[in-house]
Amino acid sequence: VTHPSIALSPLDQVAQQVLEDRRALEAVVGHPVRGLAYPNGSYSSRIIKLLPALGICYARTVKDTQSFEMPQDFLEWGPTCHFQKGLLELGEQFVSLKKTNKLYLMYVWGHSFELPEDDGWAIMDSFCRMAGGQADIWYATNIEIVDYMEAASRLQFTADGGRVYNPNALPCWIKVGQNAIEIPAGQMVQLD
């Protein structure tokens, strides 16, 4: 609401700030808002513990990782980079990744008001031309990633690994050998 450095705020005021932000944003977008970016990069372990009770599933920090690893904790989600700090070099690395034995994520952050500064628009345009339109990249919102990873974690495999059941309303994909296999929502799939 007022964009305070929330780690310095009393916890009840943090809760009020988050809930008021949710109310205002939800009135605009018409659906639940389940994530946030920590204002001024400010947060603490107490705030991380509070957020799920406020309906928040993910929170972005300003601690750039310079890597393509999936976050360990979506409530302390460090982005790959700010768009003005190595975006094109990291973008080239990301686009060239061809390993399929793990998930990779490139998370770029920044503020729209920063784009006119230091060739921000040109940098972003170059990145989008380089990374856009790739058949093997999923372009997703934060909440789409969170929801998908939660759904994938709920897949139920038989003890022998021969079948998998998807209890979700969302299809999931797994890799078996060299094959990517879709597990449709609400279905059991034979894997062998």
Coordinates of C-alpha atoms in Angstrom, one line a residue:
V1 CA 0.0 0.0 0.0
T2 CA 2.7 2.5 1.0
H3 CA 5.7 0.4 -0.1
P4 CA 7.5 0.4 3.3
S5 CA 10.7 -1.5 4.1
I6 CA 8.6 -4.2 5.7
A7 CA 11.4 -5.9 7.7
L8 CA 11.4 -2.7 9.8
S9 CA 7.6 -2.8 10.3
P10 CA 5.6 -4.5 13.0
L11 CA 4.2 -7.8 11.8
D12 CA 0.6 -6.7 12.2
Q13 CA 1.4 -3.7 9.8
V14 CA 3.0 -6.1 7.4
A15 CA -0.2 -8.1 7.3
Q16 CA -2.2 -5.0 6.8
Q17 CA 0.0 -3.8 3.9
V18 CA -0.2 -7.2 2.1
L19 CA -3.9 -7.6 2.6
E20 CA -4.7 -4.1 1.5
D21 CA -2.5 -4.5 -1.6
R22 CA -4.3 -7.8 -2.4
R23 CA -7.7 -6.1 -2.1
A24 CA -6.7 -3.2 -4.4
L25 CA -5.0 -5.4 -7.0
E26 CA -7.8 -8.0 -7.0
A27 CA -10.4 -5.3 -7.6
V28 CA -8.4 -4.4 -10.7
V29 CA -7.6 -7.8 -12.1
G30 CA -10.7 -9.8 -11.0
H31 CA -8.9 -12.8 -9.6
P32 CA -6.9 -13.8 -6.5
V33 CA -3.4 -12.2 -6.2
R34 CA -1.2 -14.8 -4.7
G35 CA 2.3 -13.3 -5.0
L36 CA 4.3 -10.2 -4.4
A37 CA 7.7 -8.6 -4.7
Y38 CA 9.3 -7.6 -1.5
P39 CA 9.1 -3.7 -1.3
N40 CA 12.6 -2.2 -1.4
G41 CA 13.9 -5.9 -1.3
S42 CA 13.0 -5.9 2.4
Y43 CA 11.9 -9.1 4.2
S44 CA 12.7 -11.4 7.1
S45 CA 12.1 -15.0 8.2
R46 CA 9.1 -13.8 10.3
I47 CA 7.5 -12.2 7.2
I48 CA 8.2 -15.4 5.1
K49 CA 6.3 -17.4 7.8
L50 CA 3.4 -14.9 7.8
L51 CA 2.8 -14.8 4.1
P52 CA 0.9 -18.1 3.5
A53 CA -1.7 -17.1 6.1
L54 CA -2.2 -14.0 4.0
G55 CA -2.8 -16.1 0.8
I56 CA 0.7 -15.4 -0.6
C57 CA 2.4 -18.4 -2.4
Y58 CA 5.5 -16.7 -3.8
A59 CA 7.6 -13.6 -3.1
R60 CA 10.4 -12.2 -5.3
T61 CA 13.5 -10.9 -3.7
V62 CA 16.1 -8.5 -5.3
K63 CA 19.0 -11.0 -4.7
D64 CA 20.0 -11.9 -8.3
T65 CA 21.2 -15.5 -8.5
Q66 CA 22.9 -15.3 -11.9
S67 CA 21.8 -18.9 -12.3
F68 CA 19.0 -20.9 -13.9
E69 CA 18.1 -23.0 -10.8
M70 CA 14.6 -23.5 -9.6
P71 CA 14.0 -21.7 -6.3
Q72 CA 14.3 -23.8 -3.1
D73 CA 11.6 -21.6 -1.5
F74 CA 9.1 -19.7 -3.6
L75 CA 8.6 -17.3 -0.7
E76 CA 12.3 -16.3 -1.0
W77 CA 12.5 -16.4 -4.8
G78 CA 15.8 -14.9 -6.1
P79 CA 15.6 -13.9 -9.8
T80 CA 18.3 -14.7 -12.3
C81 CA 19.0 -11.1 -12.9
H82 CA 17.8 -7.5 -13.2
F83 CA 17.3 -6.6 -16.8
Q84 CA 20.2 -4.1 -16.7
K85 CA 22.7 -6.5 -15.1
G86 CA 23.9 -9.1 -17.6
L87 CA 20.6 -9.9 -19.2
L88 CA 21.9 -10.5 -22.7
E89 CA 24.9 -12.6 -21.7
L90 CA 22.7 -14.7 -19.4
G91 CA 20.0 -14.9 -22.0
E92 CA 22.5 -16.4 -24.5
Q93 CA 23.5 -19.0 -21.9
F94 CA 19.9 -19.9 -21.2
V95 CA 18.8 -20.2 -24.8
S96 CA 21.8 -22.5 -25.5
L97 CA 20.9 -24.9 -22.7
K98 CA 20.0 -28.3 -24.2
K99 CA 20.1 -30.6 -21.1
T100 CA 16.8 -32.2 -20.4
N101 CA 17.6 -33.9 -17.1
K102 CA 16.5 -31.0 -15.0
L103 CA 14.3 -27.9 -15.0
Y104 CA 15.9 -24.5 -15.8
L105 CA 14.4 -21.1 -15.1
M106 CA 15.4 -17.7 -16.2
Y107 CA 13.7 -15.1 -14.2
V108 CA 14.3 -11.4 -15.2
W109 CA 13.1 -8.6 -13.0
G110 CA 13.0 -4.8 -13.2
H111 CA 10.7 -1.8 -13.0
S112 CA 9.0 -0.3 -16.0
F113 CA 10.1 3.1 -15.0
E114 CA 13.7 1.9 -15.4
L115 CA 13.3 1.0 -19.0
P116 CA 14.0 4.5 -20.5
E117 CA 17.3 4.6 -18.5
D118 CA 20.7 3.3 -19.9
D119 CA 19.2 1.8 -23.1
G120 CA 16.8 -0.4 -21.1
W121 CA 14.3 -0.6 -23.9
A122 CA 17.0 -1.7 -26.4
I123 CA 18.3 -4.3 -24.0
M124 CA 14.9 -5.7 -23.4
D125 CA 14.1 -5.7 -27.1
S126 CA 17.3 -7.6 -27.9
F127 CA 16.6 -10.1 -25.2
C128 CA 13.0 -10.7 -26.4
R129 CA 14.2 -11.2 -30.0
M130 CA 16.8 -13.7 -28.8
A131 CA 14.8 -15.6 -26.3
G132 CA 11.3 -15.3 -27.8
G133 CA 9.5 -17.8 -29.9
Q134 CA 11.6 -20.8 -28.8
A135 CA 9.6 -24.0 -29.0
D136 CA 11.4 -25.5 -26.0
I137 CA 10.8 -22.6 -23.6
W138 CA 7.7 -22.2 -21.5
Y139 CA 6.9 -18.5 -21.1
A140 CA 5.1 -18.4 -17.8
T141 CA 4.0 -16.1 -15.0
N142 CA 5.3 -16.6 -11.5
I143 CA 2.0 -18.1 -10.3
E144 CA 1.8 -20.5 -13.3
I145 CA 5.3 -21.8 -12.3
V146 CA 4.3 -22.2 -8.6
D147 CA 1.0 -23.9 -9.5
Y148 CA 2.7 -26.3 -11.9
M149 CA 5.5 -27.3 -9.5
E150 CA 2.9 -27.9 -6.8
A151 CA 0.8 -30.0 -9.2
A152 CA 3.9 -32.0 -10.3
S153 CA 4.8 -32.7 -6.7
R154 CA 1.3 -34.3 -6.2
L155 CA 1.8 -36.9 -9.0
Q156 CA 1.2 -40.4 -7.5
F157 CA 3.5 -43.2 -8.8
T158 CA 2.9 -46.9 -8.2
A159 CA 5.6 -48.7 -6.1
D160 CA 7.1 -50.3 -9.3
G161 CA 7.1 -47.1 -11.2
G162 CA 5.0 -48.5 -14.0
R163 CA 2.0 -46.2 -13.6
V164 CA 1.4 -42.6 -12.5
Y165 CA -1.9 -40.9 -11.5
N166 CA -2.4 -37.2 -11.8
P167 CA -4.9 -36.0 -9.1
N168 CA -4.7 -32.4 -10.3
A169 CA -6.9 -30.3 -12.6
L170 CA -3.7 -29.4 -14.5
P171 CA -1.8 -31.7 -16.9
C172 CA 1.8 -32.5 -15.9
W173 CA 4.8 -33.7 -17.9
I174 CA 7.4 -36.2 -16.9
K175 CA 10.5 -37.6 -18.6
V176 CA 10.8 -41.4 -18.9
G177 CA 14.0 -42.4 -20.6
Q178 CA 14.3 -40.0 -23.5
N179 CA 10.5 -39.4 -23.8
A180 CA 8.5 -36.5 -22.5
I181 CA 5.1 -37.9 -21.4
E182 CA 2.0 -35.9 -20.6
I183 CA 0.0 -37.0 -17.6
P184 CA -3.5 -35.6 -18.3
A185 CA -5.4 -34.1 -15.4
G186 CA -7.3 -36.7 -13.4
Q187 CA -5.9 -39.7 -15.3
M188 CA -3.7 -42.8 -14.7
V189 CA -1.0 -43.4 -17.3
Q190 CA 0.9 -46.6 -18.0
L191 CA 4.6 -45.8 -18.3
D192 CA 6.1 -49.0 -19.6

